[in-house]
Amino acid sequence: MTPVKLLPAALLGATLAAAPVRADHIEELVVSARHDTRSIDLHDDNLIAPDVARLLARAPGAAVNSNGPLTGIPQYRGMYGSRIATALDGASLAPSGPNWMDPPLSYAVSGQLEALEIYRGIAPVSVAQESIGGAIEARTLRGEFGTGREMELSGRVIGSAQSASEAYHLQGALFAANQSHRVKVAAMAESGNDAAFNGGDILPTQYERERYDLGYGWRTGDHQVQVDYGYNDTGDAGTPALPMDIRYIRGDLYRLGYQFSGNTPVALTVFGSDLDHGMTNFHLRGAPPAANWRRNEASSDNVGFKASVERPHERGLWRVGVDGFSETHQSDISNPNNAMFFVDNFNDAEREVLGAFIERDARWTDNLRTEFGLRYNRVAMDADEVDATPARMMPPAAALRDAFNAADRGQTDHNIDFVARGWYSVNDESSFYLGVARKSRSPSYQERYLWLPLEATAGLADGNTYTGNINLDPEVSHQVEAGLDFSNNRLTLSPRVFYSRIDDYIQGTASTNMPAVMFVRMMNANNGTDNPDPLMFDNVDAAIYGADLDWTLSLTGSWSLSGLVNYTRGERRDGKDDNLYRIAPFNTTLRLHYTTGDMSVTLENEYWAEQDDVSAAQREKQSDDYALVNLHASWSGIAGVTMSAGVNNLFDRDYRNHLAGYNRAANDDLARGERLPGEGINLFARLVYAF
Ligand SMILES: [Cu+2]
């Protein structure tokens, strides 16, 4: 049983099977308009971390902004957070945490994924509503329909453990199916202690999480209906790069899908999620004085739909659809030592996107294919009035509250996106690609409605306090990318160069909001702290450009090589000589594979250059280069059983990834403000049993 799409796995240099199988893969490498993606094989990977986002490091152009063991925020070609559209089986989700302690991808369960797909470069307009920075799709295993009337049972069990955080992960999934019904029941539990690095422990990075899933599918003729329900229960989990840690994240995720696969295929999805989240600055990390204890209770209610139709034309396919997504956020700060203290951080902050799109795929000759897409999004946002204890006691905070409550907070944006892409195959081995696009993104609710200077910034983790700006304009990016897809019997190569010119890019700039500046200074005087002056979200102009590449090369016999190269630059273009914040530095991965029969071994070297091009506006610190060596092996000699084991960070390097954020918690082994280290040497083992 190999439920994962194998093509991109081969491209990514996962197990390279025997030659005939690879020939199939290579055929598929001729990238199609629909499937210009990288799909990550979850079976053969040395990743057993609980954070699915970490798998993205296997795709060209992708990286992870990590704020804790469960809180990886995908970065793609220099963009991250809500700039990247993430869908779980077609369902979107807005995190309950105003600091993205629960990024959308954190709701995907690694062992239950059929595939994790990253759209390479410009994402089609049909794939997501707002995809200025790209799109990611996680598809969950639901079991296959059977062939007869008899119900057949199948399932799989996964157990894994790793040493650096003394963590374990256990899960089981059971599928029952016949030709017209399929049922899925799945459960997962995982837990880890504070992770060790060469120099001590990273505090707090413990975590615990449980997850339960139910699914039912029914099909008759060309019709198919699928209902899915998931319950996520995260307990104590550290986020040392943020000012608080997770106390709980509980949530229900629902999805109902209908598919008609006849002549004019129709797809309909309705989905929603209710997510509740609590966090504190005192229960997992060294607590501040009693007066400064903070507890934040936050929630998001999400509902959405998508309906699309495909119609053939003489050269290809029309794709037309409408979609909607609505998120509502609540966030209340309190102090358990002081019943009087409260801050309405966000009060019914709403964001609703309604979109319509049309897309046309066409094959003009045997060699030339194109994709044209047009999308319109209407983004409507609003938030209710706020209040807070500081606003009743301190004039600057009162001024901020009164200005916010008096403002016209309702905002509506009308955004137009378009995509034009073409593929021209020169011969059986080489195909050229060119894509241009205009993509837009309206501000997030934090960027518009954060009224009191706080660090609620969707996980920027830069240590700065921010205020929002109701009157922000949407970001508009004009993008161009070009590249080549080459594959022959020995070599595959897929380089891309890209340039994005982003008008009204939203980032923090020095605050010109005097009450906000005075508030932070007064708080410093009251608390004996020295927080820097606040920033405010602002529209600036920016450019992001670079190149990325993935490749595989088969050597003699059972040996092969594969690798990735990623280079991204992000700069201001509005006369300020500054760089964009938290951009992955140049990095490259080289893997050597040995594959024979039912055994495969991979030796991996990962190199990250130093990052000197940092954002002065965000007071970003530089980081040093480092290299890591990882080794892993897997064996599937017994039917249904796959065993994997390995060592990450074989030489126990103390390394600091540029995207890891700064330490915010009291720790004898790490200063506050120091960049967080990665895990030290980590031995792991995993057993998968499928039947
Ligand atoms: Cu949180």
XYZ file of C-alpha atoms and ligand atoms in Angstrom:
692
model
C 0.000 0.000 0.000
C 1.519 3.266 -1.083
C -1.173 5.901 -0.855
C 1.110 8.738 -1.723
C 1.547 10.003 -5.244
C 4.940 8.749 -6.271
C 5.974 11.118 -9.006
C 7.079 14.096 -7.009
C 8.499 11.796 -4.391
C 10.941 10.632 -6.999
C 11.600 14.195 -7.960
C 12.283 15.032 -4.378
C 14.715 12.224 -4.172
C 12.764 9.959 -1.927
C 13.152 6.249 -2.529
C 14.036 5.674 -6.128
C 12.577 2.331 -7.007
C 13.589 -0.016 -9.813
C 14.098 1.388 -13.293
C 10.749 0.540 -14.979
C 8.814 2.263 -12.213
C 10.987 5.308 -12.552
C 10.230 5.524 -16.245
C 6.593 6.099 -15.280
C 7.586 8.788 -12.884
C 9.591 10.551 -15.495
C 6.680 10.603 -17.887
C 4.677 12.343 -15.264
C 7.432 14.857 -14.798
C 6.176 16.670 -17.878
C 4.459 19.177 -15.688
C 0.806 19.676 -16.424
C -1.137 22.856 -15.869
C -3.165 21.195 -13.173
C -0.377 19.477 -11.390
C 2.596 21.760 -11.246
C 3.019 20.766 -7.649
C 5.418 19.026 -5.373
C 3.828 16.251 -3.396
C 5.754 14.954 -0.459
C 5.999 11.268 0.236
C 5.261 10.880 3.890
C 6.347 7.273 4.051
C 9.914 7.677 3.191
C 11.006 10.670 5.074
C 13.224 11.218 8.029
C 10.688 13.576 9.484
C 8.810 12.406 12.492
C 8.326 15.824 14.055
C 4.711 16.541 14.990
C 4.742 19.614 12.789
C 3.579 18.781 9.267
C 4.893 22.149 8.049
C 8.430 20.857 8.444
C 7.808 18.527 5.522
C 7.688 21.593 3.309
C 11.456 21.858 3.512
C 11.421 19.045 0.940
C 9.929 21.283 -1.753
C 11.888 23.867 -3.752
C 11.197 27.421 -2.603
C 9.632 26.388 0.687
C 10.757 26.865 4.293
C 9.187 27.136 7.727
C 8.928 30.018 10.204
C 9.043 28.090 13.445
C 7.753 29.528 16.721
C 7.451 26.235 18.625
C 7.185 22.471 18.074
C 3.586 22.608 16.786
C 3.590 26.069 15.251
C 5.375 26.002 11.931
C 4.223 28.731 9.559
C 4.920 27.899 5.906
C 7.161 30.251 3.984
C 7.280 30.110 0.200
C 9.620 32.265 -1.846
C 9.823 34.871 0.910
C 6.109 35.065 1.689
C 4.418 33.510 4.705
C 1.402 33.555 6.972
C -1.902 34.487 5.413
C -0.124 35.256 2.136
C -0.046 31.520 1.486
C -3.377 29.793 0.952
C -3.608 26.535 2.866
C -6.424 24.064 2.294
C -7.144 20.859 4.184
C -9.122 18.637 1.804
C -10.437 21.788 0.178
C -11.341 23.493 3.460
C -9.757 26.764 4.545
C -9.272 27.685 8.153
C -8.323 30.822 10.066
C -6.239 30.103 13.180
C -7.857 30.792 16.542
C -4.628 32.273 17.854
C -4.007 35.932 17.022
C -0.345 34.901 16.934
C -0.948 31.850 14.759
C -0.026 29.298 17.428
C -2.291 27.048 15.361
C -1.422 27.731 11.717
C -3.857 26.088 9.274
C -1.393 23.333 8.464
C -1.144 22.395 12.166
C -4.603 20.843 11.775
C -3.285 18.317 9.237
C -2.270 15.004 10.806
C 1.005 13.758 9.386
C 0.322 10.019 9.465
C -3.096 10.466 7.895
C -1.993 12.477 4.913
C -2.428 11.054 1.474
C -0.328 13.901 0.123
C 0.940 17.317 1.020
C 1.040 19.350 -2.152
C 2.794 22.622 -2.699
C 1.850 24.483 -5.849
C 5.044 25.537 -7.483
C 5.240 29.252 -8.151
C 2.085 30.976 -9.330
C -0.975 29.075 -8.132
C -3.995 28.804 -10.455
C -6.867 31.183 -9.529
C -9.151 28.160 -9.149
C -7.064 26.722 -6.340
C -7.490 29.378 -3.665
C -9.071 32.727 -2.986
C -6.036 34.705 -1.873
C -2.803 33.107 -3.043
C -0.401 36.035 -3.381
C 2.367 33.887 -1.888
C 1.323 30.483 -3.217
C -0.884 27.601 -2.198
C -0.580 24.413 -0.181
C -3.040 21.571 -0.073
C -3.135 18.728 2.431
C -5.170 15.716 1.373
C -6.219 13.171 3.964
C -6.538 9.428 3.560
C -10.164 8.342 3.514
C -9.768 4.748 2.402
C -10.652 3.465 -1.046
C -14.085 2.334 -2.130
C -14.193 -1.450 -2.617
C -15.183 -3.366 -5.724
C -17.924 -5.652 -4.420
C -20.861 -5.509 -2.040
C -18.955 -7.013 0.830
C -17.500 -4.615 3.374
C -13.744 -4.965 3.529
C -11.637 -3.853 6.431
C -8.240 -2.211 6.179
C -6.189 0.045 8.344
C -2.886 1.194 9.522
C -1.072 1.798 12.735
C 1.895 4.100 13.185
C 4.163 4.375 16.182
C 7.235 6.545 16.396
C 9.619 7.958 18.955
C 12.494 10.418 18.931
C 15.217 11.208 21.410
C 15.854 14.973 21.309
C 12.497 15.754 22.915
C 11.760 12.257 24.274
C 8.678 12.350 22.113
C 6.286 9.689 20.924
C 3.555 9.604 18.342
C 0.878 6.912 18.100
C -1.980 6.618 15.719
C -4.369 4.197 14.187
C -6.815 4.432 11.319
C -9.457 1.874 10.407
C -11.258 1.825 7.073
C -14.299 -0.214 6.111
C -15.478 -0.021 2.520
C -17.436 -1.678 -0.234
C -18.324 -0.440 -3.712
C -20.653 2.297 -2.476
C -19.810 3.034 1.152
C -16.632 3.835 2.993
C -16.120 4.603 6.655
C -13.029 5.892 8.424
C -12.253 6.038 12.131
C -8.900 7.411 13.258
C -7.196 8.542 16.442
C -3.810 10.065 17.178
C -1.915 10.935 20.352
C 1.493 12.551 20.613
C 3.585 14.130 23.296
C 7.088 15.452 23.808
C 9.282 17.025 26.457
C 11.410 20.126 26.162
C 13.824 19.581 23.296
C 17.545 19.307 23.942
C 20.251 21.083 21.966
C 24.013 21.018 22.282
C 24.124 23.495 25.153
C 21.038 22.649 27.171
C 17.281 22.599 26.781
C 15.021 24.807 24.726
C 12.328 26.033 27.101
C 9.445 25.575 26.789
C 9.072 23.218 23.844
C 7.075 20.433 25.429
C 3.803 19.542 23.742
C 0.826 17.217 23.858
C -1.888 16.728 21.305
C -4.704 14.351 20.486
C -6.772 14.132 17.387
C -9.858 12.143 16.377
C -11.351 11.764 12.922
C -14.486 10.261 11.442
C -15.336 10.051 7.778
C -18.086 8.619 5.654
C -18.295 8.458 1.889
C -21.063 7.273 -0.404
C -21.026 6.872 -4.147
C -23.493 5.807 -6.769
C -22.828 6.089 -10.482
C -21.054 9.388 -11.122
C -22.092 10.892 -7.789
C -20.045 10.916 -4.641
C -20.683 12.405 -1.214
C -18.141 12.682 1.576
C -18.640 13.844 5.166
C -15.653 14.391 7.462
C -15.383 15.412 11.065
C -12.219 16.053 13.060
C -11.632 16.978 16.684
C -8.303 18.525 17.683
C -7.229 18.678 21.317
C -3.863 20.302 21.895
C -2.806 20.639 25.515
C 0.242 22.350 26.997
C 2.649 23.273 24.236
C 5.520 25.722 24.252
C 6.146 28.538 21.807
C 9.428 30.069 23.032
C 9.566 32.585 20.159
C 6.274 34.154 21.300
C 5.314 35.983 24.518
C 2.959 33.199 25.670
C 2.571 29.417 25.501
C -0.338 27.220 24.503
C -2.648 26.081 27.288
C -5.159 24.487 24.923
C -6.343 24.494 21.350
C -9.612 22.656 20.932
C -11.552 22.556 17.780
C -14.171 20.871 15.660
C -13.566 20.671 11.929
C -16.414 19.800 9.562
C -16.571 19.221 5.869
C -19.224 18.074 3.423
C -18.297 17.431 -0.175
C -20.219 16.420 -3.280
C -18.673 15.402 -6.573
C -20.225 14.639 -9.915
C -17.730 13.036 -12.276
C -19.811 12.858 -15.449
C -19.344 14.862 -18.641
C -19.492 18.193 -16.865
C -17.748 17.513 -13.561
C -19.127 19.430 -10.593
C -17.519 19.813 -7.185
C -19.212 21.303 -4.159
C -17.698 21.706 -0.710
C -19.145 23.233 2.438
C -16.943 23.432 5.502
C -16.502 25.033 8.871
C -14.518 24.973 12.075
C -14.968 26.193 15.656
C -11.615 26.678 17.311
C -10.960 27.694 20.922
C -7.581 28.576 22.259
C -6.076 29.591 25.567
C -2.517 30.739 26.230
C -0.585 32.284 29.114
C 2.773 33.818 29.953
C 3.039 31.963 33.286
C 2.111 28.270 33.131
C 4.937 26.790 31.027
C 7.671 29.407 31.253
C 9.183 31.300 34.164
C 6.326 33.521 35.365
C 6.627 37.320 35.544
C 5.563 39.257 38.712
C 1.940 38.536 39.653
C 0.697 41.887 38.319
C 2.008 41.012 34.866
C 0.494 37.550 34.516
C -1.487 37.368 31.313
C -3.975 34.877 30.021
C -5.455 35.162 26.561
C -8.584 33.328 25.504
C -9.222 33.439 21.795
C -11.459 31.782 19.272
C -12.189 31.660 15.586
C -15.383 30.574 13.866
C -14.873 29.699 10.243
C -17.345 28.791 7.529
C -16.837 28.487 3.813
C -17.920 26.926 0.570
C -16.660 26.287 -2.914
C -18.592 25.281 -6.003
C -16.976 24.663 -9.353
C -17.843 23.219 -12.743
C -15.568 21.958 -15.483
C -16.589 22.065 -19.130
C -14.566 20.734 -22.012
C -13.904 22.880 -25.075
C -12.199 21.806 -28.300
C -8.711 22.555 -26.941
C -9.107 21.734 -23.292
C -11.139 22.731 -20.299
C -13.094 25.637 -18.847
C -13.255 25.825 -15.093
C -15.753 28.180 -13.458
C -16.564 28.588 -9.810
C -17.567 30.636 -6.818
C -16.257 30.424 -3.278
C -16.700 32.065 0.070
C -14.905 32.105 3.374
C -15.832 33.883 6.569
C -13.807 34.080 9.798
C -14.802 35.684 13.109
C -12.318 36.267 15.873
C -12.542 36.927 19.560
C -9.538 37.506 21.810
C -9.715 38.487 25.481
C -6.757 39.097 27.754
C -7.029 38.779 31.527
C -4.899 38.325 34.641
C -5.830 35.478 37.033
C -4.285 37.492 39.900
C -6.423 40.541 39.230
C -10.088 40.049 38.437
C -10.405 43.694 37.401
C -7.865 43.488 34.590
C -9.066 42.947 31.042
C -8.192 43.835 27.464
C -10.613 43.359 24.568
C -7.877 42.446 22.155
C -10.203 41.634 19.249
C -13.947 41.868 19.571
C -15.839 40.059 16.807
C -13.233 40.885 14.227
C -14.720 39.612 10.988
C -13.320 38.963 7.571
C -15.415 37.637 4.733
C -14.204 36.838 1.237
C -16.582 36.108 -1.638
C -14.960 35.164 -4.902
C -15.676 34.062 -8.446
C -13.228 32.692 -10.971
C -12.954 31.467 -14.519
C -10.045 29.491 -15.890
C -9.223 28.099 -19.302
C -6.705 25.330 -19.940
C -5.845 24.802 -23.563
C -3.533 22.653 -25.643
C -2.712 24.522 -28.864
C -0.300 22.072 -30.425
C 1.438 18.948 -29.226
C 4.067 21.242 -27.770
C 2.211 24.249 -26.400
C -0.208 24.421 -23.506
C -1.589 27.441 -21.692
C -3.625 28.345 -18.642
C -5.500 31.628 -18.280
C -7.403 32.536 -15.151
C -9.317 35.495 -13.817
C -10.658 35.961 -10.306
C -12.615 38.593 -8.455
C -12.708 38.714 -4.647
C -14.845 40.937 -2.488
C -13.302 41.202 0.965
C -15.497 42.701 3.679
C -14.147 43.278 7.175
C -15.421 44.751 10.405
C -14.820 44.691 14.154
C -16.795 45.691 17.231
C -15.914 48.314 19.828
C -13.222 47.600 22.394
C -12.240 48.544 25.915
C -9.487 47.640 28.378
C -8.374 48.387 31.914
C -5.355 50.390 30.707
C -7.731 52.531 28.624
C -9.601 53.436 31.823
C -6.414 54.449 33.615
C -3.927 55.758 31.072
C -4.763 58.661 28.751
C -2.791 57.334 25.727
C -4.623 53.993 25.907
C -7.921 55.867 26.298
C -7.072 57.864 23.179
C -6.359 54.676 21.219
C -9.613 53.078 22.365
C -11.702 56.144 21.613
C -10.174 56.612 18.195
C -10.782 52.947 17.372
C -14.367 52.995 18.598
C -15.122 56.224 16.745
C -13.585 55.025 13.481
C -15.507 53.588 10.579
C -14.173 50.070 11.020
C -16.116 48.429 8.199
C -13.909 48.046 5.140
C -14.587 46.495 1.757
C -11.964 45.709 -0.867
C -12.525 44.635 -4.454
C -9.583 42.599 -5.656
C -8.833 41.319 -9.143
C -6.339 38.538 -9.791
C -5.236 37.077 -13.077
C -2.888 34.316 -14.116
C -1.398 33.478 -17.496
C 0.942 30.545 -17.839
C 2.382 28.580 -20.731
C 4.410 25.423 -21.225
C 6.327 24.735 -24.381
C 7.973 21.352 -24.767
C 10.976 21.444 -27.040
C 11.347 17.669 -27.123
C 10.588 14.657 -24.944
C 13.103 15.785 -22.380
C 12.730 19.531 -22.054
C 9.838 21.857 -21.474
C 10.024 25.614 -20.985
C 7.677 27.424 -18.669
C 6.627 31.062 -18.386
C 4.068 32.493 -15.998
C 2.801 35.983 -15.213
C 0.212 36.932 -12.647
C -1.390 39.667 -10.648
C -2.318 38.504 -7.161
C -3.772 40.455 -4.274
C -4.325 40.077 -0.555
C -6.477 42.205 1.686
C -5.118 42.948 5.161
C -5.606 40.413 7.947
C -7.806 41.263 10.910
C -4.696 41.771 13.037
C -3.245 44.198 10.513
C -6.447 46.249 10.507
C -7.881 45.921 14.009
C -5.035 45.551 16.526
C -5.829 48.738 18.453
C -3.543 48.568 21.518
C 0.214 48.060 20.980
C 0.632 44.297 21.441
C 2.515 41.448 19.841
C -0.593 39.864 18.281
C 0.875 39.695 14.790
C 0.015 36.290 13.332
C 3.311 34.893 14.551
C 5.811 37.435 13.227
C 7.733 36.761 16.449
C 9.943 39.810 15.967
C 9.510 40.973 19.563
C 7.886 44.237 18.501
C 4.537 45.569 19.585
C 2.266 46.696 16.774
C -0.876 48.651 16.156
C -3.138 47.932 13.236
C -4.349 50.333 10.613
C -7.992 50.192 9.565
C -7.296 52.095 6.358
C -4.656 49.745 4.952
C -4.914 48.977 1.250
C -4.718 45.435 -0.132
C -1.340 44.163 -1.269
C -1.064 43.785 -5.042
C 1.713 41.699 -6.492
C 2.756 41.472 -10.116
C 4.713 38.307 -10.612
C 6.690 36.757 -13.398
C 8.458 33.417 -13.322
C 10.243 31.329 -15.883
C 11.943 27.988 -15.911
C 12.717 24.674 -17.424
C 11.658 21.123 -16.675
C 14.193 18.647 -17.900
C 14.185 14.896 -17.494
C 15.964 12.028 -19.170
C 16.924 8.551 -18.002
C 19.458 9.828 -15.521
C 18.743 13.416 -14.684
C 15.738 15.513 -13.707
C 16.118 19.239 -13.253
C 13.484 21.865 -12.574
C 14.926 25.373 -12.177
C 12.783 28.514 -11.825
C 13.584 32.196 -11.562
C 10.959 34.571 -10.212
C 10.333 38.243 -9.599
C 7.409 39.729 -7.663
C 6.787 43.436 -7.459
C 4.470 44.035 -4.536
C 2.685 47.345 -4.191
C 1.270 48.193 -0.773
C 3.136 45.319 0.871
C 2.007 45.293 4.500
C 4.685 45.365 7.174
C 5.625 47.155 10.374
C 7.123 50.628 10.184
C 8.100 53.070 12.937
C 4.849 54.204 14.522
C 3.650 57.736 13.894
C 0.719 57.091 16.205
C 1.687 59.273 19.199
C -0.699 57.710 21.761
C 0.679 54.258 20.840
C 4.260 55.422 21.323
C 3.394 57.151 24.615
C 1.537 54.070 25.842
C 4.546 51.787 25.311
C 6.861 54.307 27.004
C 4.513 54.671 29.989
C 4.277 50.886 30.325
C 8.070 50.736 30.322
C 8.207 53.350 33.098
C 5.553 51.513 35.145
C 7.021 48.027 34.737
C 10.731 48.761 34.546
C 10.861 47.226 31.071
C 12.610 48.597 28.015
C 10.372 47.607 25.133
C 11.273 49.498 21.971
C 8.830 51.988 20.489
C 5.891 50.275 18.795
C 5.556 49.653 15.086
C 2.422 50.104 13.035
C 1.196 48.072 10.110
C 1.702 50.124 7.003
C 1.609 49.846 3.219
C 5.068 49.986 1.695
C 6.360 48.827 -1.694
C 8.505 45.746 -1.958
C 10.077 43.286 -4.345
C 10.866 39.623 -3.852
C 12.990 37.766 -6.354
C 15.175 34.709 -6.582
C 15.570 31.247 -7.977
C 14.954 27.684 -6.875
C 15.693 24.270 -8.205
C 15.138 20.620 -7.449
C 16.998 17.843 -9.176
C 17.687 14.108 -9.134
C 20.532 12.184 -10.709
C 20.782 8.414 -10.870
C 24.269 7.041 -10.505
C 25.384 3.508 -11.122
C 23.516 0.574 -9.681
C 21.465 1.354 -6.617
C 22.881 4.810 -6.020
C 21.348 8.173 -6.754
C 21.644 11.818 -5.771
C 19.044 14.509 -5.315
C 18.911 18.030 -4.047
C 17.345 21.432 -3.674
C 18.692 24.942 -4.098
C 16.779 27.973 -2.802
C 17.669 31.627 -3.122
C 15.326 34.480 -2.202
C 15.801 38.230 -1.743
C 13.191 40.565 -0.310
C 13.662 44.322 -0.495
C 11.775 47.556 0.002
C 11.204 49.527 -3.196
C 9.817 52.703 -1.711
C 13.069 54.610 -1.329
C 13.969 52.958 1.983
C 17.190 50.990 1.795
C 15.876 48.033 3.754
C 15.123 44.344 3.454
C 11.982 42.395 4.158
C 11.659 40.589 7.469
C 12.293 36.867 8.103
C 13.344 35.828 4.614
C 14.985 32.415 4.314
C 18.675 32.826 3.442
C 20.258 30.858 0.612
C 20.004 27.178 1.413
C 20.702 23.908 -0.313
C 20.145 20.236 0.396
C 22.138 17.372 -1.060
C 20.998 13.774 -0.590
C 22.718 10.539 -1.462
C 20.445 7.510 -1.752
C 21.132 3.828 -1.770
C 18.124 1.722 -2.680
C 17.946 -1.987 -3.072
C 14.994 -4.351 -2.861
C 13.104 -3.462 0.258
C 15.777 -1.306 1.838
C 16.706 2.326 1.338
C 19.301 4.523 2.981
C 19.664 8.292 2.617
C 22.524 10.492 3.693
C 21.580 14.144 3.686
C 23.560 17.333 3.960
C 21.717 20.569 4.524
C 23.437 23.939 4.277
C 22.007 27.338 5.267
C 23.974 30.472 4.479
C 24.187 33.400 6.859
C 21.473 36.032 6.544
C 22.842 39.592 6.478
C 19.960 41.061 4.516
C 17.755 41.715 7.498
C 14.957 44.176 8.124
C 16.044 47.283 9.998
C 12.405 48.356 10.349
C 11.645 45.133 12.255
C 14.905 45.334 14.214
C 15.796 41.920 12.821
C 19.029 40.229 13.851
C 21.463 38.586 11.459
C 22.182 34.879 11.602
C 25.183 32.658 10.872
C 25.533 29.875 8.361
C 25.481 26.229 9.332
C 25.478 22.740 7.891
C 23.761 19.621 9.191
C 24.137 15.963 8.373
C 21.187 13.580 8.654
C 21.056 9.871 8.038
C 18.018 7.682 7.702
C 17.039 4.254 6.506
C 13.851 2.375 5.928
C 13.081 -1.278 5.440
C 9.900 -2.977 4.301
C 10.864 -6.631 4.208
C 7.709 -7.938 5.881
C 4.423 -7.498 4.049
C 2.562 -4.484 5.408
C 5.387 -3.359 7.675
C 7.694 -0.416 7.099
C 10.381 0.319 9.635
C 12.362 3.536 9.548
C 15.110 4.809 11.753
C 17.727 7.488 11.627
C 19.643 10.326 13.128
C 19.051 14.003 12.504
C 21.834 16.461 13.265
C 24.309 13.600 13.402
C 27.185 15.760 14.661
C 25.076 17.479 17.313
C 25.696 20.957 15.925
C 24.419 23.957 17.865
C 22.762 25.727 14.944
C 20.403 28.679 14.693
C 17.999 28.695 11.795
C 17.237 32.205 10.628
C 13.491 31.523 10.641
C 13.378 30.160 14.203
C 12.708 33.410 16.074
C 14.273 34.672 19.294
C 14.091 33.149 22.740
C 11.434 34.868 24.868
C 11.415 32.578 27.913
C 13.598 32.473 31.004
C 16.256 29.828 30.413
C 19.691 29.321 32.037
C 20.928 27.884 28.753
C 19.715 30.669 26.456
C 19.612 34.431 26.834
C 16.422 36.296 26.117
C 16.527 37.722 22.609
C 19.030 35.123 21.461
C 18.037 33.293 18.283
C 16.525 29.917 19.164
C 18.664 26.838 18.469
C 17.492 23.847 16.490
C 17.267 20.425 18.102
C 20.508 18.650 18.870
C 21.305 15.128 17.798
C 18.016 13.315 17.396
C 17.630 9.554 17.087
C 14.299 8.370 15.833
C 12.454 5.237 14.843
C 9.087 4.596 13.297
C 6.998 1.550 12.588
C 4.111 1.581 10.119
C 1.860 -1.425 9.896
C -0.789 -1.458 7.189
C -3.303 -4.206 6.560
Cu -1.942 31.730 21.250
